[in-house]
PDB file of C-alpha atoms and ligand atoms in Angstrom:
ATOM      1  CA  MET A   1     -32.771  55.141  16.647  1.00  0.00           C
ATOM      2  CA  SER A   2     -30.087  57.425  15.946  1.00  0.00           C
ATOM      3  CA  ARG A   3     -32.033  59.684  18.748  1.00  0.00           C
ATOM      4  CA  PHE A   4     -31.061  57.432  21.422  1.00  0.00           C
ATOM      5  CA  SER A   5     -28.246  56.177  23.459  1.00  0.00           C
ATOM      6  CA  ALA A   6     -25.604  52.458  22.644  1.00  0.00           C
ATOM      7  CA  ASN A   7     -27.391  50.893  24.872  1.00  0.00           C
ATOM      8  CA  ILE A   8     -31.098  51.791  23.451  1.00  0.00           C
ATOM      9  CA  ASN A   9     -29.901  50.109  20.234  1.00  0.00           C
ATOM     10  CA  LEU A  10     -27.869  46.939  21.994  1.00  0.00           C
ATOM     11  CA  MET A  11     -31.179  46.489  24.160  1.00  0.00           C
ATOM     12  CA  THR A  12     -33.814  46.985  20.991  1.00  0.00           C
ATOM     13  CA  SER A  13     -30.747  44.282  18.992  1.00  0.00           C
ATOM     14  CA  ALA A  14     -31.456  41.981  21.699  1.00  0.00           C
ATOM     15  CA  ALA A  15     -34.761  42.447  22.240  1.00  0.00           C
ATOM     16  CA  LEU A  16     -35.583  41.831  17.747  1.00  0.00           C
ATOM     17  CA  ARG A  17     -32.999  38.857  18.059  1.00  0.00           C
ATOM     18  CA  ALA A  18     -34.900  36.940  21.099  1.00  0.00           C
ATOM     19  CA  GLY A  19     -38.401  37.943  19.885  1.00  0.00           C
ATOM     20  CA  ARG A  20     -37.432  36.442  16.592  1.00  0.00           C
ATOM     21  CA  GLY A  21     -36.574  32.864  18.600  1.00  0.00           C
ATOM     22  CA  LEU A  22     -39.571  33.127  20.315  1.00  0.00           C
ATOM     23  CA  VAL A  23     -41.769  33.360  17.286  1.00  0.00           C
ATOM     24  CA  ARG A  24     -40.461  30.828  16.361  1.00  0.00           C
ATOM     25  CA  ASP A  25     -41.382  28.448  19.436  1.00  0.00           C
ATOM     26  CA  PHE A  26     -44.429  29.883  19.524  1.00  0.00           C
ATOM     27  CA  GLY A  27     -45.474  28.430  16.435  1.00  0.00           C
ATOM     28  CA  GLU A  28     -44.733  25.097  18.181  1.00  0.00           C
ATOM     29  CA  VAL A  29     -46.738  25.699  21.361  1.00  0.00           C
ATOM     30  CA  GLU A  30     -49.984  25.552  19.112  1.00  0.00           C
ATOM     31  CA  LYS A  31     -49.371  22.167  17.762  1.00  0.00           C
ATOM     32  CA  LEU A  32     -48.500  21.092  21.380  1.00  0.00           C
ATOM     33  CA  GLN A  33     -51.585  22.043  22.461  1.00  0.00           C
ATOM     34  CA  VAL A  34     -53.613  19.530  21.227  1.00  0.00           C
ATOM     35  CA  SER A  35     -50.765  16.864  22.875  1.00  0.00           C
ATOM     36  CA  VAL A  36     -52.076  14.901  25.517  1.00  0.00           C
ATOM     37  CA  LYS A  37     -48.371  16.315  27.589  1.00  0.00           C
ATOM     38  CA  GLY A  38     -49.369  19.728  26.577  1.00  0.00           C
ATOM     39  CA  PRO A  39     -47.112  22.367  25.938  1.00  0.00           C
ATOM     40  CA  GLY A  40     -45.609  23.381  29.454  1.00  0.00           C
ATOM     41  CA  ASP A  41     -41.895  22.268  28.981  1.00  0.00           C
ATOM     42  CA  PHE A  42     -41.601  23.386  25.930  1.00  0.00           C
ATOM     43  CA  VAL A  43     -42.287  27.124  27.408  1.00  0.00           C
ATOM     44  CA  SER A  44     -40.570  26.285  29.651  1.00  0.00           C
ATOM     45  CA  ARG A  45     -37.330  25.862  28.036  1.00  0.00           C
ATOM     46  CA  ALA A  46     -38.379  28.421  25.504  1.00  0.00           C
ATOM     47  CA  ASP A  47     -38.549  31.444  28.398  1.00  0.00           C
ATOM     48  CA  ILE A  48     -35.128  29.773  29.545  1.00  0.00           C
ATOM     49  CA  ARG A  49     -33.554  29.833  26.386  1.00  0.00           C
ATOM     50  CA  ALA A  50     -34.953  33.394  25.530  1.00  0.00           C
ATOM     51  CA  GLU A  51     -33.007  34.833  28.704  1.00  0.00           C
ATOM     52  CA  GLU A  52     -30.136  33.222  27.702  1.00  0.00           C
ATOM     53  CA  THR A  53     -30.125  34.793  24.404  1.00  0.00           C
ATOM     54  CA  LEU A  54     -30.778  38.347  25.953  1.00  0.00           C
ATOM     55  CA  ARG A  55     -28.433  37.596  28.672  1.00  0.00           C
ATOM     56  CA  ASP A  56     -24.863  36.553  25.731  1.00  0.00           C
ATOM     57  CA  ASP A  57     -26.016  39.717  23.752  1.00  0.00           C
ATOM     58  CA  LEU A  58     -26.858  42.375  27.132  1.00  0.00           C
ATOM     59  CA  LEU A  59     -23.843  41.619  29.569  1.00  0.00           C
ATOM     60  CA  GLY A  60     -21.943  40.249  26.647  1.00  0.00           C
ATOM     61  CA  ALA A  61     -21.805  43.651  25.667  1.00  0.00           C
ATOM     62  CA  ARG A  62     -21.580  45.480  28.784  1.00  0.00           C
ATOM     63  CA  PRO A  63     -19.842  42.724  31.267  1.00  0.00           C
ATOM     64  CA  ASN A  64     -19.746  44.970  34.024  1.00  0.00           C
ATOM     65  CA  TYR A  65     -23.374  45.565  34.765  1.00  0.00           C
ATOM     66  CA  GLY A  66     -25.613  43.387  36.651  1.00  0.00           C
ATOM     67  CA  TRP A  67     -27.938  40.921  35.749  1.00  0.00           C
ATOM     68  CA  PHE A  68     -31.675  40.527  37.934  1.00  0.00           C
ATOM     69  CA  ALA A  69     -34.034  38.388  35.337  1.00  0.00           C
ATOM     70  CA  GLU A  70     -36.677  36.451  36.130  1.00  0.00           C
ATOM     71  CA  GLU A  71     -35.317  33.130  35.188  1.00  0.00           C
ATOM     72  CA  SER A  72     -31.745  33.227  36.413  1.00  0.00           C
ATOM     73  CA  GLU A  73     -29.917  34.284  39.534  1.00  0.00           C
ATOM     74  CA  PRO A  74     -29.163  37.707  40.268  1.00  0.00           C
ATOM     75  CA  VAL A  75     -26.016  38.716  39.292  1.00  0.00           C
ATOM     76  CA  SER A  76     -24.283  41.585  40.839  1.00  0.00           C
ATOM     77  CA  GLY A  77     -21.806  43.497  37.976  1.00  0.00           C
ATOM     78  CA  LYS A  78     -18.377  45.176  38.848  1.00  0.00           C
ATOM     79  CA  ASP A  79     -20.084  48.197  38.360  1.00  0.00           C
ATOM     80  CA  PRO A  80     -22.687  48.232  41.314  1.00  0.00           C
ATOM     81  CA  THR A  81     -25.136  51.241  40.037  1.00  0.00           C
ATOM     82  CA  ARG A  82     -26.122  49.927  36.882  1.00  0.00           C
ATOM     83  CA  ARG A  83     -28.494  46.892  36.017  1.00  0.00           C
ATOM     84  CA  TRP A  84     -30.339  45.241  33.541  1.00  0.00           C
ATOM     85  CA  ILE A  85     -33.563  44.336  34.568  1.00  0.00           C
ATOM     86  CA  VAL A  86     -35.298  41.797  32.085  1.00  0.00           C
ATOM     87  CA  ASP A  87     -38.046  39.597  32.187  1.00  0.00           C
ATOM     88  CA  PRO A  88     -37.876  37.587  27.951  1.00  0.00           C
ATOM     89  CA  LEU A  89     -41.319  36.436  27.978  1.00  0.00           C
ATOM     90  CA  ASP A  90     -43.862  38.559  29.606  1.00  0.00           C
ATOM     91  CA  GLY A  91     -47.297  36.874  29.495  1.00  0.00           C
ATOM     92  CA  THR A  92     -46.029  33.609  29.699  1.00  0.00           C
ATOM     93  CA  THR A  93     -49.302  32.159  30.498  1.00  0.00           C
ATOM     94  CA  ASN A  94     -50.341  33.896  27.240  1.00  0.00           C
ATOM     95  CA  PHE A  95     -47.748  32.718  25.201  1.00  0.00           C
ATOM     96  CA  LEU A  96     -48.735  29.188  26.685  1.00  0.00           C
ATOM     97  CA  HIS A  97     -52.328  28.857  25.698  1.00  0.00           C
ATOM     98  CA  GLY A  98     -51.883  30.298  22.236  1.00  0.00           C
ATOM     99  CA  LEU A  99     -52.805  33.500  22.645  1.00  0.00           C
ATOM    100  CA  PRO A 100     -51.075  36.442  20.851  1.00  0.00           C
ATOM    101  CA  PHE A 101     -50.383  38.787  23.511  1.00  0.00           C
ATOM    102  CA  TRP A 102     -46.741  39.047  24.984  1.00  0.00           C
ATOM    103  CA  ALA A 103     -43.145  40.706  24.677  1.00  0.00           C
ATOM    104  CA  VAL A 104     -39.984  40.667  25.577  1.00  0.00           C
ATOM    105  CA  SER A 105     -39.519  44.108  28.229  1.00  0.00           C
ATOM    106  CA  ILE A 106     -35.431  45.180  28.816  1.00  0.00           C
ATOM    107  CA  ALA A 107     -34.364  47.471  31.508  1.00  0.00           C
ATOM    108  CA  LEU A 108     -31.337  49.375  32.711  1.00  0.00           C
ATOM    109  CA  GLU A 109     -31.571  50.482  35.810  1.00  0.00           C
ATOM    110  CA  HIS A 110     -28.816  53.122  37.453  1.00  0.00           C
ATOM    111  CA  LYS A 111     -28.668  54.333  40.666  1.00  0.00           C
ATOM    112  CA  ASP A 112     -32.019  53.032  41.099  1.00  0.00           C
ATOM    113  CA  GLU A 113     -34.122  54.651  38.987  1.00  0.00           C
ATOM    114  CA  ILE A 114     -34.651  53.300  35.492  1.00  0.00           C
ATOM    115  CA  VAL A 115     -33.209  54.876  32.408  1.00  0.00           C
ATOM    116  CA  ALA A 116     -33.971  53.116  29.655  1.00  0.00           C
ATOM    117  CA  GLY A 117     -36.479  50.416  28.547  1.00  0.00           C
ATOM    118  CA  VAL A 118     -37.711  48.252  25.573  1.00  0.00           C
ATOM    119  CA  VAL A 119     -40.956  46.532  25.434  1.00  0.00           C
ATOM    120  CA  PHE A 120     -41.027  44.199  21.865  1.00  0.00           C
ATOM    121  CA  ASN A 121     -44.691  42.076  21.070  1.00  0.00           C
ATOM    122  CA  PRO A 122     -42.734  39.889  18.066  1.00  0.00           C
ATOM    123  CA  MET A 123     -46.354  39.109  17.622  1.00  0.00           C
ATOM    124  CA  THR A 124     -47.653  42.554  16.002  1.00  0.00           C
ATOM    125  CA  ASN A 125     -43.566  43.653  15.641  1.00  0.00           C
ATOM    126  CA  GLU A 126     -43.841  46.328  17.953  1.00  0.00           C
ATOM    127  CA  LEU A 127     -41.274  47.622  19.354  1.00  0.00           C
ATOM    128  CA  PHE A 128     -41.481  50.569  22.103  1.00  0.00           C
ATOM    129  CA  VAL A 129     -38.501  52.792  23.068  1.00  0.00           C
ATOM    130  CA  ALA A 130     -37.939  54.654  26.133  1.00  0.00           C
ATOM    131  CA  GLU A 131     -35.043  56.110  27.429  1.00  0.00           C
ATOM    132  CA  ARG A 132     -35.181  58.492  29.780  1.00  0.00           C
ATOM    133  CA  GLY A 133     -35.543  62.436  29.224  1.00  0.00           C
ATOM    134  CA  CYS A 134     -35.451  61.393  24.751  1.00  0.00           C
ATOM    135  CA  GLY A 135     -39.446  60.586  25.032  1.00  0.00           C
ATOM    136  CA  ALA A 136     -41.509  57.099  24.404  1.00  0.00           C
ATOM    137  CA  TRP A 137     -41.555  55.746  21.058  1.00  0.00           C
ATOM    138  CA  LEU A 138     -43.561  52.756  18.923  1.00  0.00           C
ATOM    139  CA  ASN A 139     -41.031  52.235  16.090  1.00  0.00           C
ATOM    140  CA  ASP A 140     -40.660  55.136  14.678  1.00  0.00           C
ATOM    141  CA  SER A 141     -43.603  57.067  15.840  1.00  0.00           C
ATOM    142  CA  ARG A 142     -43.866  59.261  18.980  1.00  0.00           C
ATOM    143  CA  ILE A 143     -46.422  58.244  21.840  1.00  0.00           C
ATOM    144  CA  ARG A 144     -48.184  59.510  24.376  1.00  0.00           C
ATOM    145  CA  VAL A 145     -50.521  58.663  27.068  1.00  0.00           C
ATOM    146  CA  SER A 146     -54.121  59.286  26.037  1.00  0.00           C
ATOM    147  CA  ALA A 147     -56.196  62.658  26.347  1.00  0.00           C
ATOM    148  CA  ARG A 148     -59.627  61.575  27.320  1.00  0.00           C
ATOM    149  CA  ARG A 149     -60.798  62.982  29.845  1.00  0.00           C
ATOM    150  CA  ASP A 150     -64.215  61.836  30.356  1.00  0.00           C
ATOM    151  CA  THR A 151     -63.891  58.787  32.843  1.00  0.00           C
ATOM    152  CA  GLU A 152     -67.085  56.939  30.865  1.00  0.00           C
ATOM    153  CA  THR A 153     -64.986  56.890  27.426  1.00  0.00           C
ATOM    154  CA  MET A 154     -61.720  55.605  29.340  1.00  0.00           C
ATOM    155  CA  LEU A 155     -60.631  52.551  29.423  1.00  0.00           C
ATOM    156  CA  PHE A 156     -58.038  50.553  32.072  1.00  0.00           C
ATOM    157  CA  ALA A 157     -56.397  47.244  32.424  1.00  0.00           C
ATOM    158  CA  THR A 158     -55.736  44.949  35.323  1.00  0.00           C
ATOM    159  CA  THR A 159     -54.418  41.404  35.541  1.00  0.00           C
ATOM    160  CA  PHE A 160     -58.109  39.558  37.042  1.00  0.00           C
ATOM    161  CA  ALA A 161     -55.300  36.354  38.803  1.00  0.00           C
ATOM    162  CA  ALA A 162     -57.663  33.973  40.149  1.00  0.00           C
ATOM    163  CA  ASP A 163     -55.155  33.687  42.888  1.00  0.00           C
ATOM    164  CA  ALA A 164     -54.872  38.233  43.871  1.00  0.00           C
ATOM    165  CA  TRP A 165     -59.124  38.233  43.562  1.00  0.00           C
ATOM    166  CA  LEU A 166     -60.615  35.445  44.785  1.00  0.00           C
ATOM    167  CA  GLY A 167     -57.671  35.324  47.366  1.00  0.00           C
ATOM    168  CA  GLN A 168     -58.479  37.987  49.107  1.00  0.00           C
ATOM    169  CA  GLY A 169     -61.921  37.201  49.404  1.00  0.00           C
ATOM    170  CA  GLN A 170     -63.620  38.945  46.408  1.00  0.00           C
ATOM    171  CA  THR A 171     -65.108  37.844  43.199  1.00  0.00           C
ATOM    172  CA  ALA A 172     -64.402  37.988  39.995  1.00  0.00           C
ATOM    173  CA  GLU A 173     -66.645  40.606  40.005  1.00  0.00           C
ATOM    174  CA  THR A 174     -65.242  42.724  41.888  1.00  0.00           C
ATOM    175  CA  PRO A 175     -63.419  44.787  39.342  1.00  0.00           C
ATOM    176  CA  SER A 176     -66.361  46.206  37.297  1.00  0.00           C
ATOM    177  CA  ARG A 177     -67.687  47.343  40.631  1.00  0.00           C
ATOM    178  CA  ARG A 178     -64.627  49.566  41.315  1.00  0.00           C
ATOM    179  CA  PHE A 179     -65.341  50.911  38.124  1.00  0.00           C
ATOM    180  CA  PRO A 180     -68.540  51.182  37.681  1.00  0.00           C
ATOM    181  CA  VAL A 181     -68.480  54.827  35.223  1.00  0.00           C
ATOM    182  CA  ASN A 182     -66.263  54.024  32.702  1.00  0.00           C
ATOM    183  CA  ALA A 183     -65.962  52.314  29.668  1.00  0.00           C
ATOM    184  CA  GLY A 184     -64.197  48.900  30.346  1.00  0.00           C
ATOM    185  CA  ILE A 185     -61.543  47.108  31.630  1.00  0.00           C
ATOM    186  CA  ARG A 186     -59.584  44.072  29.886  1.00  0.00           C
ATOM    187  CA  GLY A 187     -57.218  41.914  31.842  1.00  0.00           C
ATOM    188  CA  TRP A 188     -54.782  40.563  28.900  1.00  0.00           C
ATOM    189  CA  GLY A 189     -51.950  38.841  30.903  1.00  0.00           C
ATOM    190  CA  SER A 190     -49.140  41.424  30.522  1.00  0.00           C
ATOM    191  CA  ALA A 191     -48.132  43.927  32.837  1.00  0.00           C
ATOM    192  CA  SER A 192     -45.661  45.660  30.377  1.00  0.00           C
ATOM    193  CA  LEU A 193     -47.544  45.535  27.205  1.00  0.00           C
ATOM    194  CA  ASN A 194     -50.139  47.142  29.262  1.00  0.00           C
ATOM    195  CA  LEU A 195     -47.955  49.861  30.586  1.00  0.00           C
ATOM    196  CA  ALA A 196     -47.246  50.860  26.953  1.00  0.00           C
ATOM    197  CA  TYR A 197     -50.411  50.252  26.222  1.00  0.00           C
ATOM    198  CA  VAL A 198     -50.653  52.980  28.474  1.00  0.00           C
ATOM    199  CA  ALA A 199     -47.761  55.138  27.121  1.00  0.00           C
ATOM    200  CA  ALA A 200     -49.445  54.673  23.200  1.00  0.00           C
ATOM    201  CA  GLY A 201     -52.786  56.160  24.966  1.00  0.00           C
ATOM    202  CA  ARG A 202     -54.077  52.752  23.917  1.00  0.00           C
ATOM    203  CA  PHE A 203     -55.452  52.307  27.705  1.00  0.00           C
ATOM    204  CA  ASP A 204     -55.799  55.197  29.895  1.00  0.00           C
ATOM    205  CA  GLY A 205     -54.704  53.233  33.016  1.00  0.00           C
ATOM    206  CA  PHE A 206     -52.771  50.231  34.393  1.00  0.00           C
ATOM    207  CA  TRP A 207     -52.595  48.764  37.956  1.00  0.00           C
ATOM    208  CA  GLU A 208     -51.571  45.484  39.573  1.00  0.00           C
ATOM    209  CA  SER A 209     -49.833  44.254  43.186  1.00  0.00           C
ATOM    210  CA  GLY A 210     -47.920  41.657  43.198  1.00  0.00           C
ATOM    211  CA  ILE A 211     -45.441  41.809  40.601  1.00  0.00           C
ATOM    212  CA  GLN A 212     -41.765  41.766  39.755  1.00  0.00           C
ATOM    213  CA  ALA A 213     -39.609  44.416  38.861  1.00  0.00           C
ATOM    214  CA  TRP A 214     -38.952  43.271  35.154  1.00  0.00           C
ATOM    215  CA  ASP A 215     -42.778  42.895  34.700  1.00  0.00           C
ATOM    216  CA  MET A 216     -42.740  46.586  34.986  1.00  0.00           C
ATOM    217  CA  ALA A 217     -39.645  48.507  34.521  1.00  0.00           C
ATOM    218  CA  ALA A 218     -39.135  48.952  30.987  1.00  0.00           C
ATOM    219  CA  GLY A 219     -42.934  49.538  30.881  1.00  0.00           C
ATOM    220  CA  LEU A 220     -43.194  52.529  33.727  1.00  0.00           C
ATOM    221  CA  LEU A 221     -40.379  54.560  31.884  1.00  0.00           C
ATOM    222  CA  LEU A 222     -42.418  54.526  28.569  1.00  0.00           C
ATOM    223  CA  VAL A 223     -45.309  55.607  30.936  1.00  0.00           C
ATOM    224  CA  ARG A 224     -43.271  58.393  32.214  1.00  0.00           C
ATOM    225  CA  GLU A 225     -41.900  58.885  29.206  1.00  0.00           C
ATOM    226  CA  ALA A 226     -45.038  59.315  27.119  1.00  0.00           C
ATOM    227  CA  GLY A 227     -46.112  61.990  29.674  1.00  0.00           C
ATOM    228  CA  GLY A 228     -48.258  59.931  32.112  1.00  0.00           C
ATOM    229  CA  ILE A 229     -47.434  59.059  35.633  1.00  0.00           C
ATOM    230  CA  VAL A 230     -46.657  56.420  37.523  1.00  0.00           C
ATOM    231  CA  SER A 231     -46.757  55.195  41.302  1.00  0.00           C
ATOM    232  CA  ALA A 232     -46.892  52.478  43.666  1.00  0.00           C
ATOM    233  CA  VAL A 233     -50.003  51.565  44.939  1.00  0.00           C
ATOM    234  CA  GLN A 234     -48.559  52.331  48.310  1.00  0.00           C
ATOM    235  CA  ALA A 235     -47.829  56.142  48.128  1.00  0.00           C
ATOM    236  CA  GLY A 236     -44.771  57.484  49.190  1.00  0.00           C
ATOM    237  CA  ARG A 237     -42.226  54.249  47.837  1.00  0.00           C
ATOM    238  CA  SER A 238     -41.318  53.426  44.538  1.00  0.00           C
ATOM    239  CA  PRO A 239     -43.026  51.288  42.617  1.00  0.00           C
ATOM    240  CA  ILE A 240     -40.325  48.772  42.067  1.00  0.00           C
ATOM    241  CA  GLU A 241     -39.813  48.124  45.972  1.00  0.00           C
ATOM    242  CA  ASP A 242     -43.693  47.671  46.477  1.00  0.00           C
ATOM    243  CA  GLY A 243     -44.675  45.480  43.863  1.00  0.00           C
ATOM    244  CA  SER A 244     -47.094  47.166  42.791  1.00  0.00           C
ATOM    245  CA  ILE A 245     -47.914  49.796  39.916  1.00  0.00           C
ATOM    246  CA  ILE A 246     -50.452  52.253  39.146  1.00  0.00           C
ATOM    247  CA  ALA A 247     -49.871  54.061  36.045  1.00  0.00           C
ATOM    248  CA  ALA A 248     -51.768  56.419  33.681  1.00  0.00           C
ATOM    249  CA  SER A 249     -52.591  59.270  32.435  1.00  0.00           C
ATOM    250  CA  GLY A 250     -52.830  62.999  33.586  1.00  0.00           C
ATOM    251  CA  TYR A 251     -56.517  62.833  33.376  1.00  0.00           C
ATOM    252  CA  ALA A 252     -57.218  59.643  34.546  1.00  0.00           C
ATOM    253  CA  PHE A 253     -54.530  58.954  37.409  1.00  0.00           C
ATOM    254  CA  ASP A 254     -56.305  60.673  40.089  1.00  0.00           C
ATOM    255  CA  ARG A 255     -59.722  59.645  39.626  1.00  0.00           C
ATOM    256  CA  PHE A 256     -58.291  55.977  38.945  1.00  0.00           C
ATOM    257  CA  SER A 257     -55.594  55.956  42.607  1.00  0.00           C
ATOM    258  CA  LYS A 258     -58.986  56.870  44.303  1.00  0.00           C
ATOM    259  CA  LEU A 259     -60.375  53.761  43.263  1.00  0.00           C
ATOM    260  CA  VAL A 260     -58.111  51.359  42.686  1.00  0.00           C
ATOM    261  CA  GLY A 261     -56.174  52.723  46.407  1.00  0.00           C
ATOM    262  CA  ALA A 262     -59.966  52.399  48.022  1.00  0.00           C
ATOM    263  CA  ALA A 263     -60.266  48.844  47.099  1.00  0.00           C
ATOM    264  CA  ASP A 264     -56.646  47.214  47.236  1.00  0.00           C
TER     265      ASP A 264
HETATM  266  C1  IPD B 301     -46.492  37.679  33.851  1.00  0.00           C
HETATM  267  C2  IPD B 301     -47.868  38.913  33.847  1.00  0.00           C
HETATM  268  C3  IPD B 301     -49.129  39.327  34.106  1.00  0.00           C
HETATM  269  C4  IPD B 301     -48.898  39.804  35.423  1.00  0.00           C
HETATM  270  C5  IPD B 301     -47.902  38.598  36.203  1.00  0.00           C
HETATM  271  C6  IPD B 301     -46.387  38.784  35.746  1.00  0.00           C
HETATM  272  P1  IPD B 301     -45.126  36.315  33.502  1.00  0.00           P
HETATM  273  O1  IPD B 301     -44.611  37.877  34.161  1.00  0.00           O
HETATM  274  O2  IPD B 301     -47.282  40.062  33.551  1.00  0.00           O
HETATM  275  O3  IPD B 301     -49.604  40.472  33.261  1.00  0.00           O
HETATM  276  O4  IPD B 301     -50.121  39.970  35.965  1.00  0.00           O
HETATM  277  O5  IPD B 301     -47.925  39.372  37.893  1.00  0.00           O
HETATM  278  O6  IPD B 301     -45.984  37.676  36.578  1.00  0.00           O
HETATM  279  O7  IPD B 301     -44.887  35.443  34.289  1.00  0.00           O
HETATM  280  O8  IPD B 301     -45.885  35.916  32.391  1.00  0.00           O
HETATM  281  O9  IPD B 301     -43.600  37.365  32.964  1.00  0.00           O
END
């Protein structure tokens, strides 16, 4: 990891430590599935505990930075140009249901730009890391977005959340009607991991509206550093200010963003 800055090393060790705690909790969740009360409260506590671990590590080492995270109030640091943007458990619904597709996501923003990002899936031990100007990495290997050129062989990802789709007068089949020509769409429920998968060339594109900075900040840098293109659904805005993201390989982006834009 010496190719990266001290901040990346800090983010990585924080993600690994929080991830270890979450893996232990995930084991408990599987047992609680069958209890009458279910695992809901336990998962909320696990999420909060993971965020406390991350906050201790990240703000402990960089006390002047700001803090913007899913489970606690934002803090503005003495250094107003830098803040951590953190989702301790991205893919909470998956975690709650015992599905092993969730991640710890940490980004560092400097002067309104994301300059470092780490997405860690502790269930597969996959650590995705990107730093501005240094490329994107999965464990020790450099990653790049997909080179697939034919729409028929592409695979896209989004989220099929009932409130997002059905609440707007759309039906559950809408996504497949939007994409009549491609190979498929997956909706696996963790924005940061979906973006990491675009960076690694597994998906050709991902889009989602109505998401928060902590869901996408690290992942969007991964895609950019892996050679992909990222924008908000609404042209001219940044994904973080718009709360929406389209991320894809260079080959997929134009066609993909037209399809998403036409139906969004
Ligand atoms: C959620 C996941 C999900 C996305 C939601 C997010 P959370 O984050 O990223 O894929 O569709 O918009 O809120 O709540 O699990 O941290």
